[in-house]
Tab-separated table of C-alpha atoms in Angstrom:
chain	number	residue	atom	x	y	z
A	25	MET	CA	61.081	272.128	-38.599
A	26	SER	CA	63.863	269.969	-37.160
A	27	TYR	CA	61.334	267.200	-36.485
A	28	TYR	CA	60.127	267.392	-40.103
A	29	ARG	CA	63.691	267.111	-41.443
A	30	ASN	CA	64.519	264.174	-39.180
A	31	ASN	CA	61.323	262.406	-40.154
A	32	LYS	CA	62.056	262.977	-43.848
A	33	LEU	CA	65.610	261.660	-43.426
A	34	ILE	CA	64.315	258.513	-41.699
A	35	ARG	CA	61.855	257.926	-44.568
A	36	ILE	CA	64.629	258.368	-47.161
A	37	ILE	CA	66.934	255.955	-45.309
A	38	ALA	CA	64.151	253.361	-44.942
A	39	ALA	CA	63.234	253.671	-48.630
A	40	SER	CA	66.912	253.382	-49.591
A	41	VAL	CA	67.244	250.173	-47.558
A	42	VAL	CA	64.196	248.607	-49.230
A	43	HIS	CA	65.359	249.785	-52.653
A	44	ALA	CA	68.862	248.394	-52.085
A	45	VAL	CA	67.470	244.979	-51.082
A	46	PHE	CA	65.318	244.951	-54.224
A	47	LEU	CA	68.360	245.780	-56.390
A	48	VAL	CA	70.485	243.062	-54.763
A	49	ILE	CA	67.810	240.500	-55.653
A	50	ALA	CA	67.505	241.921	-59.187
A	51	THR	CA	71.303	241.767	-59.615
A	52	LEU	CA	71.415	238.122	-58.539
A	53	TRP	CA	68.735	237.375	-61.129
A	54	LEU	CA	70.664	239.231	-63.855
A	55	LEU	CA	73.878	237.387	-62.971
A	56	GLN	CA	72.070	234.071	-63.405
A	57	GLN	CA	71.029	234.892	-66.986
A	58	ASN	CA	73.027	233.392	-69.853
A	59	TYR	CA	73.254	236.549	-71.943
A	60	THR	CA	75.356	239.679	-71.784
A	61	TYR	CA	75.263	243.338	-72.721
A	62	GLY	CA	77.799	245.471	-74.559
A	63	ASP	CA	78.865	247.383	-71.457
A	64	GLU	CA	79.758	244.166	-69.642
A	65	ARG	CA	82.398	243.353	-72.228
A	66	PHE	CA	84.118	246.730	-71.779
A	67	VAL	CA	84.014	246.686	-67.974
A	68	ILE	CA	85.076	243.031	-67.735
A	69	ARG	CA	88.079	243.577	-69.992
A	70	TRP	CA	89.313	246.622	-68.081
A	71	SER	CA	88.508	245.146	-64.662
A	72	SER	CA	90.694	242.187	-65.553
A	73	ILE	CA	93.519	244.484	-66.660
A	74	ILE	CA	93.285	246.561	-63.461
A	75	LYS	CA	93.173	243.464	-61.274
A	76	LYS	CA	96.187	241.766	-62.853
A	77	MET	CA	98.366	244.776	-63.715
A	78	VAL	CA	97.499	247.348	-61.022
A	79	PHE	CA	96.644	245.151	-58.028
A	80	LYS	CA	98.974	242.339	-59.163
A	81	VAL	CA	96.336	239.678	-58.447
A	82	ASP	CA	96.842	236.688	-60.746
A	83	ASP	CA	95.768	233.394	-59.189
A	84	LYS	CA	97.413	230.921	-61.538
A	85	PRO	CA	97.706	227.271	-60.476
A	86	PRO	CA	101.283	225.954	-60.015
A	87	THR	CA	102.973	224.861	-63.250
A	88	ASN	CA	103.554	221.319	-61.944
A	89	ASP	CA	99.785	220.854	-61.451
A	90	LEU	CA	98.981	220.770	-65.180
A	91	LEU	CA	100.059	219.001	-68.370
A	92	PHE	CA	98.785	219.988	-71.829
A	93	ILE	CA	98.812	217.400	-74.644
A	94	ASN	CA	98.091	218.868	-78.068
A	95	THR	CA	96.367	216.645	-80.653
A	96	SER	CA	96.243	219.193	-83.501
A	97	TYR	CA	99.009	217.538	-85.518
A	98	ASP	CA	98.078	213.901	-84.853
A	99	ASN	CA	95.168	213.081	-87.145
A	100	MET	CA	93.780	210.236	-89.213
A	101	LEU	CA	91.268	209.856	-92.058
A	102	ILE	CA	87.969	208.035	-91.755
A	103	ASP	CA	84.992	207.705	-94.098
A	104	ARG	CA	82.490	210.542	-94.173
A	105	ILE	CA	78.993	209.009	-94.132
A	106	ASP	CA	75.934	210.773	-95.544
A	107	ALA	CA	72.437	210.768	-94.048
A	108	ASP	CA	71.601	207.485	-95.815
A	109	GLY	CA	74.640	205.677	-94.431
A	110	PHE	CA	76.765	205.734	-97.605
A	111	PRO	CA	80.421	206.908	-97.673
A	112	ILE	CA	80.837	210.146	-99.629
A	113	GLY	CA	84.497	210.874	-98.973
A	114	ASN	CA	86.906	211.309	-96.072
A	115	GLN	CA	87.073	213.394	-92.919
A	116	VAL	CA	89.849	214.176	-90.456
A	117	ILE	CA	89.659	213.103	-86.810
A	118	THR	CA	92.169	212.827	-83.971
A	119	ASP	CA	94.428	209.786	-84.266
A	120	ARG	CA	92.558	207.275	-82.102
A	121	GLU	CA	95.283	204.654	-82.397
A	122	LYS	CA	97.707	206.961	-80.569
A	123	LEU	CA	95.060	207.863	-78.016
A	124	SER	CA	94.342	204.190	-77.414
A	125	ARG	CA	98.030	203.547	-76.877
A	126	LEU	CA	98.319	206.512	-74.481
A	127	PHE	CA	95.431	205.306	-72.327
A	128	GLU	CA	96.843	201.775	-72.360
A	129	ILE	CA	100.164	203.083	-71.010
A	130	MET	CA	98.347	205.101	-68.352
A	131	GLN	CA	96.359	202.207	-66.950
A	132	LYS	CA	99.157	199.612	-67.208
A	133	ASN	CA	101.766	201.836	-65.557
A	134	ASN	CA	99.414	203.301	-62.948
A	135	SER	CA	100.087	206.893	-63.992
A	136	ASN	CA	98.558	208.320	-60.766
A	137	HIS	CA	97.331	211.401	-62.606
A	138	SER	CA	95.006	213.735	-60.750
A	139	TYR	CA	92.427	213.934	-63.551
A	140	VAL	CA	92.248	213.745	-67.357
A	141	ILE	CA	90.185	216.132	-69.482
A	142	CYS	CA	90.028	214.401	-72.859
A	143	ASP	CA	88.393	217.231	-74.805
A	144	ILE	CA	87.756	215.216	-77.969
A	145	PHE	CA	84.240	214.532	-79.201
A	146	PHE	CA	84.135	210.884	-80.312
A	147	GLN	CA	81.230	211.180	-82.728
A	148	ASP	CA	82.073	209.124	-85.837
A	149	PRO	CA	83.379	205.528	-85.777
A	150	SER	CA	86.922	204.466	-86.653
A	151	PRO	CA	88.725	201.086	-86.985
A	152	TYR	CA	90.446	201.618	-83.611
A	153	ASP	CA	87.350	202.235	-81.490
A	154	SER	CA	87.232	198.762	-79.954
A	155	ALA	CA	90.760	199.021	-78.563
A	156	LEU	CA	90.247	202.646	-77.565
A	157	ASN	CA	87.038	201.833	-75.696
A	158	LYS	CA	88.739	198.925	-73.919
A	159	ASN	CA	91.524	201.187	-72.663
A	160	LEU	CA	89.311	204.198	-71.927
A	161	ILE	CA	87.063	202.350	-69.504
A	162	LYS	CA	90.108	201.234	-67.489
A	163	VAL	CA	91.510	204.733	-66.982
A	164	LYS	CA	90.502	206.297	-63.674
A	165	ASN	CA	89.491	209.936	-63.238
A	166	ILE	CA	88.832	210.761	-66.881
A	167	ILE	CA	86.048	212.648	-68.636
A	168	ILE	CA	85.050	213.191	-72.280
A	169	PRO	CA	82.605	215.731	-73.766
A	170	TYR	CA	79.164	215.473	-75.281
A	171	HIS	CA	77.068	218.204	-76.844
A	172	ILE	CA	73.511	219.521	-76.712
A	173	ASP	CA	72.150	220.876	-79.999
A	174	THR	CA	69.909	223.912	-80.502
A	175	ASP	CA	66.811	221.731	-80.010
A	176	ASN	CA	68.179	220.468	-76.655
A	177	ASN	CA	68.855	217.025	-78.109
A	178	ILE	CA	71.848	215.209	-76.614
A	179	GLN	CA	74.620	214.288	-79.070
A	180	GLU	CA	76.187	211.275	-77.367
A	181	PRO	CA	79.814	210.164	-77.859
A	182	LEU	CA	80.606	206.647	-79.078
A	183	PHE	CA	81.986	205.558	-75.708
A	184	ASN	CA	79.861	205.118	-72.605
A	185	ILE	CA	82.206	206.539	-69.992
A	186	ASN	CA	82.172	209.545	-67.650
A	187	LYS	CA	81.097	212.608	-69.658
A	188	GLY	CA	79.862	216.184	-69.405
A	189	PHE	CA	78.453	218.675	-71.905
A	190	SER	CA	80.912	221.237	-73.266
A	191	ASN	CA	78.741	223.696	-75.180
A	192	TYR	CA	79.933	227.300	-75.382
A	193	ASN	CA	77.524	230.217	-75.402
A	194	ILE	CA	78.842	232.517	-78.165
A	195	ILE	CA	77.439	236.067	-77.928
A	196	GLU	CA	78.347	238.718	-80.506
A	197	GLY	CA	81.077	236.485	-81.872
A	198	SER	CA	82.876	235.667	-78.622
A	199	PHE	CA	82.636	233.553	-75.471
A	200	LEU	CA	81.842	235.279	-72.172
A	201	LYS	CA	79.428	233.348	-69.947
A	202	TYR	CA	79.286	229.646	-69.150
A	203	SER	CA	76.380	227.586	-67.767
A	204	LEU	CA	77.452	224.964	-65.239
A	205	MET	CA	74.248	222.966	-65.690
A	206	GLN	CA	71.886	222.958	-68.636
A	207	LEU	CA	68.174	222.099	-68.549
A	208	ASP	CA	68.458	221.671	-64.747
A	209	SER	CA	69.916	218.165	-65.010
A	210	PHE	CA	72.853	218.047	-67.461
A	211	PRO	CA	76.127	218.940	-65.686
A	212	SER	CA	78.822	220.542	-67.788
A	213	LEU	CA	82.197	218.862	-68.162
A	214	PRO	CA	83.938	221.212	-65.646
A	215	LEU	CA	81.104	220.826	-63.130
A	216	LYS	CA	81.127	217.027	-63.463
A	217	MET	CA	84.912	217.060	-63.037
A	218	TYR	CA	84.579	219.189	-59.893
A	219	GLN	CA	81.905	216.874	-58.519
A	220	ASP	CA	84.116	213.846	-59.171
A	221	MET	CA	87.216	215.324	-57.535
A	222	PHE	CA	85.581	216.925	-54.494
A	223	ASN	CA	82.433	214.824	-54.068
A	224	ALA	CA	80.380	217.980	-54.542
A	225	ASP	CA	76.648	218.373	-54.982
A	226	PHE	CA	75.096	220.983	-57.299
A	227	ASN	CA	71.394	221.787	-57.498
A	228	ASN	CA	70.038	224.168	-60.142
A	229	LYS	CA	66.415	224.135	-58.999
A	230	GLY	CA	64.796	227.467	-58.190
A	231	VAL	CA	65.977	231.060	-58.611
A	232	ILE	CA	69.352	230.521	-56.922
A	233	SER	CA	71.454	227.399	-57.474
A	234	ARG	CA	73.180	225.625	-54.591
A	235	MET	CA	76.638	224.071	-54.331
A	236	ASN	CA	76.909	221.698	-51.362
A	237	GLY	CA	73.907	223.487	-49.869
A	238	LYS	CA	75.422	226.976	-50.279
A	239	PRO	CA	73.933	229.635	-52.608
A	240	ALA	CA	75.774	229.655	-55.937
A	241	PHE	CA	75.599	230.927	-59.502
A	242	ASN	CA	74.804	228.528	-62.324
A	243	THR	CA	75.915	231.005	-65.002
A	244	ILE	CA	79.371	232.470	-64.449
A	245	ILE	CA	81.791	234.839	-66.153
A	246	ILE	CA	85.186	233.173	-66.280
A	247	ASP	CA	88.296	234.746	-64.841
A	248	PHE	CA	90.954	233.210	-67.098
A	249	LYS	CA	93.626	232.110	-64.653
A	250	VAL	CA	95.347	230.062	-67.376
A	251	ARG	CA	95.617	231.832	-70.724
A	252	TYR	CA	96.735	230.799	-74.171
A	253	TYR	CA	100.153	232.429	-73.823
A	254	ASP	CA	100.766	230.423	-70.630
A	255	ILE	CA	101.386	227.231	-72.611
A	256	SER	CA	103.922	228.757	-75.012
A	257	GLU	CA	107.649	229.026	-74.318
A	258	GLU	CA	107.761	231.979	-76.715
A	259	THR	CA	105.261	234.138	-74.802
A	260	SER	CA	105.482	232.983	-71.170
A	261	PRO	CA	108.573	233.142	-68.933
A	262	ASN	CA	107.271	230.167	-66.971
A	263	PRO	CA	105.027	228.126	-69.293
A	264	TYR	CA	102.973	225.128	-68.291
A	265	PRO	CA	104.240	221.739	-69.527
A	266	TYR	CA	103.070	221.302	-73.111
A	267	VAL	CA	103.733	218.522	-75.622
A	268	ASN	CA	102.311	217.239	-78.902
A	269	LEU	CA	100.673	213.807	-78.717
A	270	GLY	CA	103.001	212.209	-81.293
A	271	GLU	CA	106.114	213.518	-79.545
A	272	PHE	CA	104.814	212.383	-76.168
A	273	MET	CA	104.162	208.874	-77.460
A	274	SER	CA	107.792	208.569	-78.627
A	275	LEU	CA	108.960	208.646	-74.991
A	276	PRO	CA	109.424	205.500	-72.866
A	277	ASP	CA	106.262	204.285	-71.133
A	278	SER	CA	107.727	204.935	-67.680
A	279	VAL	CA	108.532	208.566	-68.590
A	280	ILE	CA	105.008	209.112	-69.939
A	281	SER	CA	103.512	207.735	-66.739
A	282	GLU	CA	105.840	209.716	-64.467
A	283	THR	CA	105.184	212.955	-66.367
A	284	MET	CA	101.446	212.636	-65.672
A	285	LYS	CA	101.851	211.925	-61.975
A	286	ASN	CA	99.694	214.147	-59.732
A	287	ARG	CA	98.765	216.429	-62.632
A	288	ILE	CA	95.529	217.447	-64.312
A	289	VAL	CA	96.113	216.326	-67.907
A	290	ILE	CA	94.384	218.327	-70.636
A	291	ILE	CA	94.158	216.504	-73.984
A	292	GLY	CA	92.722	218.351	-76.973
A	293	ASP	CA	93.198	220.435	-80.091
A	294	LEU	CA	95.171	223.374	-78.708
A	295	GLN	CA	96.265	224.943	-81.996
A	296	GLU	CA	93.946	224.434	-84.974
A	297	ARG	CA	90.216	223.685	-85.043
A	298	ASP	CA	88.862	224.018	-81.493
A	299	MET	CA	89.527	227.759	-81.090
A	300	HIS	CA	87.084	230.285	-79.618
A	301	GLN	CA	87.114	234.075	-79.417
A	302	THR	CA	87.097	235.506	-75.875
A	303	LEU	CA	87.518	238.956	-74.357
A	304	ILE	CA	91.235	238.310	-73.970
A	305	GLY	CA	91.807	236.863	-77.433
A	306	THR	CA	91.532	233.464	-79.072
A	307	MET	CA	91.402	230.527	-76.658
A	308	PRO	CA	91.342	226.725	-77.180
A	309	GLY	CA	88.150	225.110	-75.923
A	310	SER	CA	90.169	222.825	-73.631
A	311	ILE	CA	91.638	225.819	-71.774
A	312	ILE	CA	88.166	227.362	-71.419
A	313	LEU	CA	86.928	224.154	-69.768
A	314	LEU	CA	89.964	224.100	-67.486
A	315	ASN	CA	89.343	227.689	-66.390
A	316	VAL	CA	85.705	226.935	-65.597
A	317	PHE	CA	86.915	224.102	-63.351
A	318	LEU	CA	89.471	226.404	-61.667
A	319	THR	CA	86.670	228.903	-61.009
A	320	LEU	CA	84.722	226.168	-59.215
A	321	LYS	CA	87.817	224.903	-57.401
A	322	ASP	CA	88.383	228.386	-55.958
A	323	SER	CA	84.678	228.625	-54.935
A	324	GLU	CA	84.228	231.739	-57.079
A	325	ASN	CA	80.729	230.738	-58.152
A	326	LEU	CA	79.483	230.832	-54.556
A	327	ILE	CA	77.339	233.779	-53.452
A	328	LYS	CA	79.275	234.953	-50.402
A	329	PRO	CA	77.621	237.012	-47.598
A	330	LEU	CA	80.319	239.715	-47.778
A	331	PHE	CA	79.712	240.077	-51.522
A	332	LEU	CA	76.004	240.646	-50.821
A	333	PHE	CA	76.913	243.191	-48.139
A	334	VAL	CA	79.204	245.151	-50.501
A	335	LEU	CA	76.468	245.043	-53.143
A	336	PHE	CA	73.863	246.234	-50.624
A	337	VAL	CA	76.043	249.144	-49.390
A	338	THR	CA	76.694	250.207	-53.007
A	339	TYR	CA	73.001	250.277	-53.870
A	340	PHE	CA	72.095	251.891	-50.547
A	341	LEU	CA	74.479	254.813	-51.083
A	342	ILE	CA	73.329	255.358	-54.678
A	343	SER	CA	69.693	255.107	-53.562
A	344	LEU	CA	70.337	257.777	-50.929
A	345	ASP	CA	71.694	260.021	-53.655
A	346	VAL	CA	68.671	259.416	-55.885
A	347	LEU	CA	65.994	259.680	-53.201
A	348	SER	CA	67.450	262.708	-51.401
A	349	GLY	CA	67.093	264.839	-54.513
A	350	LYS	CA	70.613	266.292	-54.390
A	351	ASN	CA	71.297	268.051	-57.650
A	352	ILE	CA	74.738	267.396	-59.091
A	353	LEU	CA	73.875	269.820	-61.915
A	354	GLU	CA	74.210	272.776	-59.549
A	355	ARG	CA	77.978	272.325	-59.379
A	356	LYS	CA	79.879	274.849	-61.491
A	357	TYR	CA	81.953	272.377	-63.476
A	358	ILE	CA	78.815	270.505	-64.532
A	359	LYS	CA	76.571	273.437	-65.480
A	360	LYS	CA	78.054	273.987	-68.921
A	361	LEU	CA	77.514	270.320	-69.812
A	362	SER	CA	73.868	270.421	-68.791
A	363	GLN	CA	72.513	273.499	-70.547
A	364	HIS	CA	70.192	271.329	-72.629
A	365	ARG	CA	67.844	268.511	-71.720
A	366	ILE	CA	69.906	265.872	-73.545
A	367	GLY	CA	73.079	267.060	-71.823
A	368	LYS	CA	71.367	266.922	-68.439
A	369	PHE	CA	70.179	263.366	-69.127
A	370	PHE	CA	73.634	262.081	-70.036
A	371	VAL	CA	75.404	263.910	-67.198
A	372	LYS	CA	73.210	262.148	-64.652
A	373	LEU	CA	73.453	258.836	-66.488
A	374	LEU	CA	77.265	259.068	-66.519
A	375	LYS	CA	77.214	259.842	-62.814
A	376	TYR	CA	75.526	256.519	-62.091
A	377	VAL	CA	77.756	254.716	-64.606
A	378	PHE	CA	80.789	256.076	-62.752
A	379	TYR	CA	79.452	254.919	-59.363
A	380	LEU	CA	78.692	251.449	-60.715
A	381	ILE	CA	82.026	251.073	-62.518
A	382	ILE	CA	83.881	251.748	-59.268
A	383	ALA	CA	81.681	249.212	-57.469
A	384	SER	CA	82.052	246.648	-60.268
A	385	ILE	CA	85.860	246.859	-60.269
A	386	LEU	CA	85.964	246.532	-56.470
A	387	ILE	CA	83.651	243.505	-56.493
A	388	TYR	CA	85.627	241.887	-59.322
A	389	VAL	CA	88.975	242.346	-57.553
A	390	LEU	CA	87.537	240.867	-54.344
A	391	TYR	CA	85.188	238.150	-55.662
A	392	ASN	CA	85.754	237.717	-59.436
A	393	ILE	CA	82.104	238.677	-60.055
A	394	HIS	CA	80.993	241.304	-62.563
A	395	ILE	CA	77.796	243.287	-62.021
A	396	ASN	CA	75.924	244.815	-64.934
A	397	ILE	CA	76.555	248.531	-65.417
A	398	LEU	CA	74.444	249.958	-68.229
A	399	ILE	CA	71.062	248.470	-67.269
A	400	LEU	CA	71.454	249.525	-63.618
A	401	ALA	CA	72.648	253.022	-64.575
A	402	ILE	CA	69.672	253.511	-66.909
A	403	TYR	CA	67.362	252.204	-64.186
A	404	PHE	CA	68.750	254.697	-61.644
A	405	LYS	CA	68.432	257.505	-64.186
A	406	LEU	CA	64.785	256.627	-64.893
A	407	VAL	CA	63.999	256.523	-61.165
A	408	ASP	CA	65.804	259.845	-60.749
A	409	SER	CA	63.794	261.417	-63.599
A	410	LEU	CA	60.504	260.086	-62.228
A	411	LEU	CA	61.205	261.458	-58.743
A	412	SER	CA	62.292	264.811	-60.202
A	413	LYS	CA	58.968	265.116	-62.036
A	414	ILE	CA	57.041	264.255	-58.875
A	415	ARG	CA	58.980	266.900	-56.903
A	416	ASP	CA	58.430	269.528	-59.637
A	417	ARG	CA	54.685	268.844	-59.643
A	418	ARG	CA	54.545	269.223	-55.860
A	419	VAL	CA	56.362	272.562	-56.079
A	420	GLU	CA	53.986	273.779	-58.795
A	421	LYS	CA	51.000	272.656	-56.751
A	422	LEU	CA	52.251	274.519	-53.692
A	423	LYS	CA	52.766	277.673	-55.785
A	424	THR	CA	49.221	277.553	-57.108
A	425	GLU	CA	47.817	277.005	-53.606
A	426	ILE	CA	49.729	280.008	-52.299
């Protein structure tokens, strides 16, 4: 009898190991997908709150590393052209004369900035494009966006300088996941910026992407280290430097250059048109791009061995619970909730949800990675139900044989 029990235990442990490895692989595949589920939004929001408010983990970059230049209130009118090339009215764009002047000051005074994210899509021509192009190409360490439409056609900017795509994947009305590379060969603006600054290599071929030869995620959920309230003196006790373009241009050239020294400069519409809904509220597109870069800078898109180990242990322990056939419904405080078949189903489902929520919060606090809850919990419940039916049939068969 003892031999039989030991042999059964060994089989359960071996099956749990194999099952856990399978689930680790399945989880990596799910994390690579550029879509989300409703449960992820809930868990991500509360994991972030627990991490920042309970564990006091908030990895913000130093305030003197960044400078935000808002272009919302510095605009100009240009002709709006129809499909046949005829003007049909006016449209508002960012004041390119001021931008041209800013970039001229930067290159003439050797601003020694760390990097410039110029999050302005230069799509339609203006009278100042020749001067702007002349000054843009002389500025070092700068990047501008381009877009990819729904048919995967590239929408190029007017200026042929360093660029990266800046599309946002909006799901159920808000931004959650971001693809570092699209169509295997188009690096996003944050990824291109990271490659420029750290001479990094990123390969999106195959099931798992690779960053400098190390396993990495191509699709990531952003941990917003810099948030909208961080650039406002009214909401943050220690805000990042923030200035409107017109006000900035009224300063002496030497002050403008010195202010940019050793900083990442973020230029874009930070107040009006380029706003996106996220899990933590409305966020300017420029700050989203910055946070994607900060995620890469902190190597949070890498698939670390310890993360895989924690994931494996989690799945192994849950698999042991499922495969051993222990019945949580026999406990007194659960019996009343499981008098009916539907109640029994949801009690067991919630058990797996609880296990996975604990694991998800732990993994997020340690690695800033969210694992899916609902799909995995339903999967465990289905496996549990299938095994329960197999066990019941074996018991019935034994009864009939006796």
